[in-house]
Amino acid sequence: MTEMNYRTALVTGASSGLGRGLALWFGKKGVKVYAAARRRPQLEALAREARASGANIEPVELDVSEAETTLERIRELDDACGGLDLVVANAGVGGMTDGRNFPWEHAKKVIDVNVTGAVATLSAVLPRMVERNRGHLVGVSSLASCRGLPQNAAYSASKAFLNTFLESLRVDLHGTQVRVTCIKPGFVKTEMTANIQHMMPFLLEAEPAVEFMARAIVRGEDEYGFPWPMDRAVGLAKFVPNVLFDAVASKVVL
């Protein structure tokens, strides 16, 4: 599948960072993009920028943590455009959830957005895609999903859930023309990482990160982690024995 095969796309979390970049990238390729997020002013600014470059981006005010509203709104968009070809569940939140002083309210927010919101986004028009026998579902996970990182129980677990959810969908849809892609970025300069104080190895600027992601989507990759040195490192981390992983990770201060 190439970008010219997408007529329409929905990108959540599009008011800033990677979501904003992806909306612009596909919009500039001639795709009609519905850019969804909670912050209307930022979406309006994105739409103005898109128009200046000839791209067609329509702002959609949406809070994916409100699952029922998300399902309804995405189905309305699907009706209005004659069928969404690409759905990118990019909206996400991070933040510390230290097991020694566990912040339930923040953990719930992470789960509501990263898990429930992502599933609502990806499943809203899945039956219709299957019926049409075309479409592409993309979930933006994280390399932080590889293991339970210190002080990140909710975030790491939420992204691990998304990995497995997407893999199961991919297996179920094998033999159809509906594709499933899981994107796993490492550290990228965005609003989400702006307040992180600890070291962020292989930190990428947003623009090249968006390019990596968009091209992986267009290629129809099953899974794509980047940057590659970090992807390889976390891949190896899966095989570190728990006794060693726990001893080392517990000493890390984030």
PDB file of N, CA and C in Angstrom, residues 1 5 9-10 22 30 40 45 56 61 71 74 99 106-107 119 123 150 178 182 202 237-239 241:
ATOM      1  N   MET A   1       0.847  -1.196   0.000  1.00  0.00           N
ATOM      2  CA  MET A   1       0.000   0.000   0.000  1.00  0.00           C
ATOM      3  C   MET A   1       0.879   1.241   0.000  1.00  0.00           C
ATOM      4  N   ASN A   5      -2.928   5.328  -2.035  1.00  0.00           N
ATOM      5  CA  ASN A   5      -4.070   4.444  -1.829  1.00  0.00           C
ATOM      6  C   ASN A   5      -4.961   4.910  -0.678  1.00  0.00           C
ATOM      7  N   ALA A   9      -8.052   9.739   6.135  1.00  0.00           N
ATOM      8  CA  ALA A   9      -7.348   9.254   7.331  1.00  0.00           C
ATOM      9  C   ALA A   9      -7.841   9.996   8.561  1.00  0.00           C
ATOM     10  N   LEU A  10      -7.789   9.307   9.690  1.00  0.00           N
ATOM     11  CA  LEU A  10      -8.045   9.905  10.997  1.00  0.00           C
ATOM     12  C   LEU A  10      -6.782   9.741  11.832  1.00  0.00           C
ATOM     13  N   LEU A  22       2.181  13.723  11.732  1.00  0.00           N
ATOM     14  CA  LEU A  22       1.604  12.706  10.848  1.00  0.00           C
ATOM     15  C   LEU A  22       0.426  13.268  10.050  1.00  0.00           C
ATOM     16  N   GLY A  30      -1.897  14.477  -0.231  1.00  0.00           N
ATOM     17  CA  GLY A  30      -3.186  14.472  -0.908  1.00  0.00           C
ATOM     18  C   GLY A  30      -4.280  13.710  -0.189  1.00  0.00           C
ATOM     19  N   ARG A  40      -9.009  22.458  20.606  1.00  0.00           N
ATOM     20  CA  ARG A  40      -9.521  23.021  19.354  1.00  0.00           C
ATOM     21  C   ARG A  40      -8.616  24.120  18.758  1.00  0.00           C
ATOM     22  N   ALA A  45      -5.174  25.938  14.198  1.00  0.00           N
ATOM     23  CA  ALA A  45      -3.883  26.422  13.698  1.00  0.00           C
ATOM     24  C   ALA A  45      -3.271  25.416  12.730  1.00  0.00           C
ATOM     25  N   ASN A  56      -5.385  19.178   2.942  1.00  0.00           N
ATOM     26  CA  ASN A  56      -6.781  19.196   3.395  1.00  0.00           C
ATOM     27  C   ASN A  56      -6.883  18.512   4.752  1.00  0.00           C
ATOM     28  N   GLU A  61     -12.686  17.998  17.239  1.00  0.00           N
ATOM     29  CA  GLU A  61     -12.490  18.074  18.692  1.00  0.00           C
ATOM     30  C   GLU A  61     -12.962  16.765  19.309  1.00  0.00           C
ATOM     31  N   LEU A  71     -16.374   6.405  19.819  1.00  0.00           N
ATOM     32  CA  LEU A  71     -16.942   5.446  18.865  1.00  0.00           C
ATOM     33  C   LEU A  71     -17.964   6.123  17.947  1.00  0.00           C
ATOM     34  N   ILE A  74     -16.275   8.805  15.456  1.00  0.00           N
ATOM     35  CA  ILE A  74     -15.487   8.219  14.372  1.00  0.00           C
ATOM     36  C   ILE A  74     -16.403   7.554  13.347  1.00  0.00           C
ATOM     37  N   GLY A  99       5.429   2.807  42.174  1.00  0.00           N
ATOM     38  CA  GLY A  99       4.775   1.811  43.010  1.00  0.00           C
ATOM     39  C   GLY A  99       4.891   2.080  44.498  1.00  0.00           C
ATOM     40  N   HIS A 106      -3.890   9.439  38.419  1.00  0.00           N
ATOM     41  CA  HIS A 106      -3.107   9.592  37.182  1.00  0.00           C
ATOM     42  C   HIS A 106      -3.025   8.267  36.427  1.00  0.00           C
ATOM     43  N   ALA A 107      -2.875   7.170  37.156  1.00  0.00           N
ATOM     44  CA  ALA A 107      -2.838   5.855  36.506  1.00  0.00           C
ATOM     45  C   ALA A 107      -4.121   5.596  35.728  1.00  0.00           C
ATOM     46  N   VAL A 119      -8.331   1.574  22.059  1.00  0.00           N
ATOM     47  CA  VAL A 119      -9.184   0.474  21.574  1.00  0.00           C
ATOM     48  C   VAL A 119     -10.449   1.036  20.934  1.00  0.00           C
ATOM     49  N   SER A 123     -11.242   0.293  17.045  1.00  0.00           N
ATOM     50  CA  SER A 123     -12.346  -0.634  16.793  1.00  0.00           C
ATOM     51  C   SER A 123     -13.597   0.034  16.243  1.00  0.00           C
ATOM     52  N   PRO A 150      10.963   1.358  35.604  1.00  0.00           N
ATOM     53  CA  PRO A 150      10.793   1.902  36.950  1.00  0.00           C
ATOM     54  C   PRO A 150       9.943   3.169  36.935  1.00  0.00           C
ATOM     55  N   VAL A 178      -7.314  -5.764   5.188  1.00  0.00           N
ATOM     56  CA  VAL A 178      -7.224  -4.797   6.288  1.00  0.00           C
ATOM     57  C   VAL A 178      -5.890  -5.004   6.994  1.00  0.00           C
ATOM     58  N   CYS A 182       1.855  -1.666  14.237  1.00  0.00           N
ATOM     59  CA  CYS A 182       2.210  -1.186  15.577  1.00  0.00           C
ATOM     60  C   CYS A 182       3.522  -0.405  15.479  1.00  0.00           C
ATOM     61  N   PHE A 202      19.501   8.458  22.448  1.00  0.00           N
ATOM     62  CA  PHE A 202      19.099   8.463  21.036  1.00  0.00           C
ATOM     63  C   PHE A 202      17.865   9.346  20.794  1.00  0.00           C
ATOM     64  N   ALA A 237      16.681  -6.613  26.016  1.00  0.00           N
ATOM     65  CA  ALA A 237      16.275  -6.493  27.427  1.00  0.00           C
ATOM     66  C   ALA A 237      15.204  -7.506  27.806  1.00  0.00           C
ATOM     67  N   LYS A 238      14.421  -7.941  26.825  1.00  0.00           N
ATOM     68  CA  LYS A 238      13.367  -8.922  27.105  1.00  0.00           C
ATOM     69  C   LYS A 238      13.944 -10.238  27.633  1.00  0.00           C
ATOM     70  N   PHE A 239      15.189 -10.509  27.268  1.00  0.00           N
ATOM     71  CA  PHE A 239      15.797 -11.791  27.614  1.00  0.00           C
ATOM     72  C   PHE A 239      16.678 -11.725  28.866  1.00  0.00           C
ATOM     73  N   PRO A 241      17.385 -11.973  32.616  1.00  0.00           N
ATOM     74  CA  PRO A 241      16.678 -12.633  33.729  1.00  0.00           C
ATOM     75  C   PRO A 241      16.117 -11.617  34.722  1.00  0.00           C
TER      76      PRO A 241
END
